[in-house]
mmCIF file of C-alpha atoms in Angstrom:
data_model
loop_
_atom_site.group_PDB
_atom_site.id
_atom_site.type_symbol
_atom_site.label_atom_id
_atom_site.label_comp_id
_atom_site.label_asym_id
_atom_site.label_seq_id
_atom_site.Cartn_x
_atom_site.Cartn_y
_atom_site.Cartn_z
ATOM 1 C CA MET A 192 0.000 0.000 0.000
ATOM 2 C CA GLN A 193 1.132 3.523 -0.796
ATOM 3 C CA ASN A 194 -0.029 6.463 1.324
ATOM 4 C CA VAL A 195 -0.784 9.243 -1.156
ATOM 5 C CA LYS A 196 -0.804 12.976 -0.501
ATOM 6 C CA ALA A 197 -2.566 14.966 -3.233
ATOM 7 C CA THR A 198 -2.620 18.763 -3.510
ATOM 8 C CA ILE A 199 -5.850 19.890 -5.133
ATOM 9 C CA GLN A 200 -7.446 23.007 -6.596
ATOM 10 C CA TYR A 201 -11.133 23.417 -7.284
ATOM 11 C CA ASP A 202 -13.815 25.902 -8.177
ATOM 12 C CA GLY A 203 -16.482 25.038 -5.616
ATOM 13 C CA THR A 204 -19.371 26.774 -7.407
ATOM 14 C CA ALA A 205 -20.990 23.595 -8.736
ATOM 15 C CA TYR A 206 -20.376 21.434 -5.654
ATOM 16 C CA HIS A 207 -22.132 20.895 -2.354
ATOM 17 C CA GLY A 208 -18.908 21.367 -0.421
ATOM 18 C CA TRP A 209 -16.031 19.013 0.270
ATOM 19 C CA GLN A 210 -17.806 16.329 2.263
ATOM 20 C CA MET A 211 -19.465 13.414 0.488
ATOM 21 C CA GLN A 212 -23.238 13.779 0.126
ATOM 22 C CA ALA A 213 -25.829 11.105 -0.572
ATOM 23 C CA ASN A 214 -27.749 13.102 -3.190
ATOM 24 C CA ALA A 215 -25.421 15.925 -4.228
ATOM 25 C CA ARG A 216 -22.045 16.308 -5.914
ATOM 26 C CA SER A 217 -19.095 17.006 -3.626
ATOM 27 C CA ILE A 218 -15.332 17.283 -4.064
ATOM 28 C CA GLN A 219 -14.678 14.303 -1.799
ATOM 29 C CA GLY A 220 -17.321 12.318 -3.666
ATOM 30 C CA GLU A 221 -15.735 12.998 -7.045
ATOM 31 C CA LEU A 222 -12.257 12.083 -5.823
ATOM 32 C CA THR A 223 -13.592 8.922 -4.165
ATOM 33 C CA ARG A 224 -15.255 7.883 -7.401
ATOM 34 C CA VAL A 225 -12.087 8.365 -9.460
ATOM 35 C CA VAL A 226 -9.579 6.835 -7.029
ATOM 36 C CA SER A 227 -11.896 3.824 -6.527
ATOM 37 C CA LEU A 228 -12.017 3.396 -10.287
ATOM 38 C CA LEU A 229 -8.239 3.550 -10.656
ATOM 39 C CA ASP A 230 -7.479 1.310 -7.673
ATOM 40 C CA GLN A 231 -10.294 -1.131 -8.542
ATOM 41 C CA ARG A 232 -11.580 -1.121 -4.963
ATOM 42 C CA PRO A 233 -13.493 1.293 -2.682
ATOM 43 C CA ALA A 234 -11.316 4.252 -1.676
ATOM 44 C CA THR A 235 -11.434 6.406 1.437
ATOM 45 C CA ILE A 236 -10.376 10.017 0.895
ATOM 46 C CA HIS A 237 -9.312 12.207 3.833
ATOM 47 C CA GLY A 238 -9.320 15.981 3.348
ATOM 48 C CA ALA A 239 -7.387 18.605 5.287
ATOM 49 C CA GLY A 240 -10.477 20.809 5.559
ATOM 50 C CA ARG A 241 -14.185 20.383 4.924
ATOM 51 C CA THR A 242 -14.969 23.403 2.781
ATOM 52 C CA ASP A 243 -18.658 24.341 2.539
ATOM 53 C CA ALA A 244 -20.852 24.539 -0.541
ATOM 54 C CA GLY A 245 -19.551 27.143 -2.977
ATOM 55 C CA VAL A 246 -16.165 27.566 -1.272
ATOM 56 C CA HIS A 247 -13.049 27.249 -3.456
ATOM 57 C CA ALA A 248 -9.548 25.880 -2.892
ATOM 58 C CA GLU A 249 -6.136 26.674 -4.326
ATOM 59 C CA GLY A 250 -4.270 24.397 -1.915
ATOM 60 C CA GLN A 251 -6.561 21.727 -0.475
ATOM 61 C CA VAL A 252 -4.788 18.514 0.554
ATOM 62 C CA ALA A 253 -6.180 14.978 0.492
ATOM 63 C CA SER A 254 -4.698 11.630 1.477
ATOM 64 C CA PHE A 255 -5.659 8.060 0.636
ATOM 65 C CA LEU A 256 -4.225 4.562 0.440
ATOM 66 C CA LEU A 257 -3.488 3.094 -2.982
ATOM 67 C CA ARG A 258 -2.913 -0.573 -3.682
ATOM 68 C CA ARG A 259 -2.002 -0.461 -7.397
ATOM 69 C CA PRO A 260 1.487 0.801 -8.309
ATOM 70 C CA PHE A 261 1.627 4.220 -10.003
ATOM 71 C CA GLU A 262 4.339 6.755 -10.623
ATOM 72 C CA PRO A 263 3.292 10.061 -8.977
ATOM 73 C CA SER A 264 2.936 12.001 -12.226
ATOM 74 C CA ARG A 265 1.006 9.184 -13.908
ATOM 75 C CA LEU A 266 -1.326 8.942 -10.933
ATOM 76 C CA ARG A 267 -1.920 12.710 -11.040
ATOM 77 C CA ASP A 268 -2.697 12.583 -14.753
ATOM 78 C CA ALA A 269 -4.948 9.543 -14.419
ATOM 79 C CA ILE A 270 -7.014 11.198 -11.687
ATOM 80 C CA ASN A 271 -7.318 14.444 -13.652
ATOM 81 C CA ALA A 272 -8.364 12.588 -16.799
ATOM 82 C CA ASN A 273 -11.440 11.320 -14.953
ATOM 83 C CA LEU A 274 -12.440 14.556 -13.214
ATOM 84 C CA ASP A 275 -14.312 17.571 -14.526
ATOM 85 C CA ARG A 276 -12.043 20.517 -15.265
ATOM 86 C CA ASP A 277 -13.192 22.502 -12.232
ATOM 87 C CA ILE A 278 -11.234 20.070 -10.018
ATOM 88 C CA ARG A 279 -7.538 19.500 -10.582
ATOM 89 C CA VAL A 280 -4.864 17.521 -8.752
ATOM 90 C CA LEU A 281 -1.705 19.632 -8.947
ATOM 91 C CA ASP A 282 0.751 17.309 -7.278
ATOM 92 C CA VAL A 283 1.013 13.781 -5.862
ATOM 93 C CA GLU A 284 3.521 12.579 -3.244
ATOM 94 C CA PHE A 285 3.979 9.254 -1.475
ATOM 95 C CA MET A 286 4.104 9.751 2.277
ATOM 96 C CA PRO A 287 4.924 7.720 5.421
ATOM 97 C CA ASP A 288 2.100 5.588 6.786
ATOM 98 C CA SER A 289 1.583 8.039 9.654
ATOM 99 C CA PHE A 290 0.546 10.910 7.352
ATOM 100 C CA ASN A 291 -3.119 11.928 7.304
ATOM 101 C CA ALA A 292 -4.252 15.035 5.434
ATOM 102 C CA ARG A 293 -6.530 16.146 8.255
ATOM 103 C CA HIS A 294 -4.840 14.998 11.450
ATOM 104 C CA SER A 295 -1.281 15.872 10.360
ATOM 105 C CA ALA A 296 -2.193 19.464 9.425
ATOM 106 C CA ARG A 297 -0.631 22.163 11.605
ATOM 107 C CA GLU A 298 -2.212 25.280 10.114
ATOM 108 C CA LYS A 299 -4.501 26.473 7.341
ATOM 109 C CA THR A 300 -4.671 29.738 5.410
ATOM 110 C CA TYR A 301 -7.898 31.109 3.946
ATOM 111 C CA LEU A 302 -8.473 34.151 1.762
ATOM 112 C CA TYR A 303 -11.728 36.121 1.669
ATOM 113 C CA ARG A 304 -12.206 38.525 -1.257
ATOM 114 C CA ILE A 305 -14.672 41.430 -1.390
ATOM 115 C CA TRP A 306 -15.289 43.497 -4.527
ATOM 116 C CA THR A 307 -16.616 46.981 -3.739
ATOM 117 C CA GLY A 308 -17.043 48.404 -7.236
ATOM 118 C CA ASP A 309 -20.338 48.902 -9.036
ATOM 119 C CA VAL A 310 -19.550 46.198 -11.586
ATOM 120 C CA VAL A 311 -17.663 42.972 -10.941
ATOM 121 C CA SER A 312 -15.742 41.324 -13.770
ATOM 122 C CA PRO A 313 -17.104 38.018 -15.147
ATOM 123 C CA PHE A 314 -13.584 36.646 -14.546
ATOM 124 C CA LEU A 315 -13.854 37.426 -10.817
ATOM 125 C CA TYR A 316 -17.487 37.148 -9.762
ATOM 126 C CA ARG A 317 -17.312 33.451 -8.863
ATOM 127 C CA TYR A 318 -14.410 34.083 -6.462
ATOM 128 C CA CYS A 319 -15.474 37.137 -4.483
ATOM 129 C CA HIS A 320 -18.356 38.622 -2.542
ATOM 130 C CA HIS A 321 -19.732 41.597 -4.455
ATOM 131 C CA HIS A 322 -20.487 44.342 -1.926
ATOM 132 C CA ARG A 323 -21.485 47.321 -4.025
ATOM 133 C CA GLY A 324 -20.238 50.488 -2.386
ATOM 134 C CA PRO A 325 -17.189 51.622 -0.410
ATOM 135 C CA LEU A 326 -16.237 50.181 2.960
ATOM 136 C CA ASP A 327 -14.304 51.972 5.702
ATOM 137 C CA PHE A 328 -11.057 50.046 5.333
ATOM 138 C CA GLU A 329 -9.290 51.665 8.288
ATOM 139 C CA ALA A 330 -12.183 50.876 10.633
ATOM 140 C CA MET A 331 -12.202 47.276 9.403
ATOM 141 C CA ARG A 332 -8.472 46.991 9.979
ATOM 142 C CA GLU A 333 -8.811 48.394 13.510
ATOM 143 C CA ALA A 334 -11.589 45.883 14.272
ATOM 144 C CA ALA A 335 -9.523 43.037 12.851
ATOM 145 C CA SER A 336 -6.609 43.908 15.169
ATOM 146 C CA PHE A 337 -8.533 42.490 18.162
ATOM 147 C CA LEU A 338 -8.780 38.991 16.696
ATOM 148 C CA PRO A 339 -5.275 37.499 16.265
ATOM 149 C CA GLY A 340 -4.107 35.281 19.100
ATOM 150 C CA ARG A 341 -5.539 32.386 21.061
ATOM 151 C CA HIS A 342 -9.214 33.077 21.794
ATOM 152 C CA ASP A 343 -12.591 31.435 22.212
ATOM 153 C CA PHE A 344 -14.287 32.119 18.855
ATOM 154 C CA THR A 345 -17.798 31.008 19.868
ATOM 155 C CA ALA A 346 -19.178 34.315 18.542
ATOM 156 C CA PHE A 347 -18.026 33.337 15.040
ATOM 157 C CA THR A 348 -19.324 29.804 14.585
ATOM 158 C CA VAL A 349 -22.625 27.942 14.357
ATOM 159 C CA LEU A 350 -24.713 27.563 17.510
ATOM 160 C CA ASN A 351 -24.823 23.757 17.288
ATOM 161 C CA SER A 352 -21.082 23.366 16.742
ATOM 162 C CA GLU A 353 -19.678 19.844 16.592
ATOM 163 C CA PHE A 354 -16.583 20.826 18.604
ATOM 164 C CA ASP A 355 -16.231 20.440 22.370
ATOM 165 C CA HIS A 356 -14.482 23.793 22.680
ATOM 166 C CA HIS A 357 -14.082 26.811 20.426
ATOM 167 C CA VAL A 358 -10.586 27.983 21.330
ATOM 168 C CA ARG A 359 -8.413 28.520 18.277
ATOM 169 C CA ASN A 360 -5.087 30.244 17.655
ATOM 170 C CA LEU A 361 -5.599 32.802 14.908
ATOM 171 C CA ARG A 362 -1.958 33.313 14.008
ATOM 172 C CA ARG A 363 -2.418 35.972 11.358
ATOM 173 C CA LEU A 364 -5.144 38.232 9.985
ATOM 174 C CA ASP A 365 -3.973 40.568 7.234
ATOM 175 C CA MET A 366 -6.063 42.953 5.152
ATOM 176 C CA ARG A 367 -5.170 44.520 1.815
ATOM 177 C CA LEU A 368 -7.038 46.993 -0.377
ATOM 178 C CA GLU A 369 -6.086 47.179 -4.044
ATOM 179 C CA GLY A 370 -8.417 49.459 -5.952
ATOM 180 C CA GLU A 371 -11.879 47.971 -5.505
ATOM 181 C CA LEU A 372 -10.687 44.561 -4.286
ATOM 182 C CA LEU A 373 -10.449 44.057 -0.521
ATOM 183 C CA SER A 374 -8.660 40.868 0.541
ATOM 184 C CA ILE A 375 -8.547 39.360 4.028
ATOM 185 C CA ASN A 376 -6.024 36.590 4.820
ATOM 186 C CA PHE A 377 -6.541 34.295 7.809
ATOM 187 C CA THR A 378 -4.014 31.764 9.155
ATOM 188 C CA ALA A 379 -4.830 29.586 12.184
ATOM 189 C CA ASP A 380 -3.980 26.248 13.706
ATOM 190 C CA ALA A 381 -7.557 25.215 12.871
ATOM 191 C CA PHE A 382 -10.890 26.862 12.091
ATOM 192 C CA LEU A 383 -14.431 26.418 13.327
ATOM 193 C CA ARG A 384 -17.300 25.962 10.900
ATOM 194 C CA TYR A 385 -18.189 29.286 9.229
ATOM 195 C CA MET A 386 -15.541 31.036 11.364
ATOM 196 C CA VAL A 387 -13.837 32.897 8.517
ATOM 197 C CA ARG A 388 -17.108 33.858 6.844
ATOM 198 C CA ALA A 389 -18.612 35.036 10.156
ATOM 199 C CA ILE A 390 -15.568 37.207 10.862
ATOM 200 C CA ALA A 391 -15.660 38.551 7.295
ATOM 201 C CA GLY A 392 -19.360 39.361 7.623
ATOM 202 C CA THR A 393 -18.735 41.179 10.894
ATOM 203 C CA LEU A 394 -15.875 43.161 9.370
ATOM 204 C CA ILE A 395 -18.153 44.140 6.489
ATOM 205 C CA ASP A 396 -20.668 45.471 9.033
ATOM 206 C CA VAL A 397 -17.829 47.498 10.587
ATOM 207 C CA GLY A 398 -16.953 48.838 7.148
ATOM 208 C CA ARG A 399 -20.574 49.847 6.588
ATOM 209 C CA GLY A 400 -20.716 51.627 9.943
ATOM 210 C CA ARG A 401 -23.221 49.221 11.486
ATOM 211 C CA ILE A 402 -20.727 48.057 14.137
ATOM 212 C CA SER A 403 -17.989 50.199 15.645
ATOM 213 C CA ALA A 404 -14.430 48.930 15.323
ATOM 214 C CA ARG A 405 -13.904 48.745 19.090
ATOM 215 C CA HIS A 406 -17.096 46.731 19.489
ATOM 216 C CA MET A 407 -15.282 43.789 17.878
ATOM 217 C CA LYS A 408 -13.441 43.112 21.149
ATOM 218 C CA GLU A 409 -16.770 42.959 23.014
ATOM 219 C CA ILE A 410 -18.225 40.593 20.425
ATOM 220 C CA LEU A 411 -15.227 38.281 20.732
ATOM 221 C CA GLU A 412 -15.251 38.261 24.521
ATOM 222 C CA GLY A 413 -19.057 38.031 24.746
ATOM 223 C CA ARG A 414 -19.100 34.669 22.893
ATOM 224 C CA GLU A 415 -22.619 35.237 21.539
ATOM 225 C CA ARG A 416 -23.183 34.555 17.842
ATOM 226 C CA SER A 417 -26.149 36.940 17.746
ATOM 227 C CA ARG A 418 -23.902 39.936 18.467
ATOM 228 C CA ALA A 419 -21.645 39.362 15.444
ATOM 229 C CA GLY A 420 -22.450 40.078 11.813
ATOM 230 C CA ALA A 421 -24.051 37.813 9.247
ATOM 231 C CA THR A 422 -22.106 34.949 7.664
ATOM 232 C CA ALA A 423 -20.542 36.311 4.466
ATOM 233 C CA PRO A 424 -21.316 34.474 1.186
ATOM 234 C CA ALA A 425 -19.350 31.338 0.346
ATOM 235 C CA SER A 426 -18.187 32.546 -3.073
ATOM 236 C CA GLY A 427 -15.662 34.938 -1.524
ATOM 237 C CA LEU A 428 -13.798 32.225 0.384
ATOM 238 C CA THR A 429 -10.811 30.198 -0.838
ATOM 239 C CA LEU A 430 -8.670 27.700 1.063
ATOM 240 C CA MET A 431 -5.201 28.796 0.034
ATOM 241 C CA ARG A 432 -2.750 26.535 1.839
ATOM 242 C CA VAL A 433 -2.400 23.761 4.394
ATOM 243 C CA GLY A 434 0.794 23.595 6.435
ATOM 244 C CA TYR A 435 2.303 20.379 7.844
#
């Protein structure tokens, strides 16, 4: 058996998220179908992160066991030949038996993009949230400054969270404004469900003047989801990198 690490990109627009679904197309489902076909037996695919419906990835990582012998490049090409073009395996490596795409991950980086212009390009609209109208970038940046570090992020996840605790180490939160494109980079040891999109939605409310920048600290410490902003749309979110 070979333990395979695959680095994957996908446009999540047409998929019901990463996780396999009984009656809907998913990234994990498509990879499971193809690897099972190539290995001539049922495959189990582990992903570094379970992206939600409509979320994209430039650096998702998956791992699986393979019985049949393949050279890495031939395995990559064989998988891609059986996938739609909105999913692509970029690289394949053979790893020690102890490697698992999810459990071996040490950090993840996500990017959230917001377009503030009146018209969004057809080459960009799938990969950003179109918020028509200017946002107060400096206020958003001040609000964001309260979030890096090790905190309880209960205010920025779903009420019925699957996790026993909501403490995460948000190692980096950077914001950049280039013309009408506002980009927010998040790096953490792990993320809660909807955490990035809930923070992005709250920052948008700060930018619109609905929430003051200094109120972000109170939202974080209050640990009440109802006090934060709405969950920002999935289209603006991309999983950029997984660190091991």
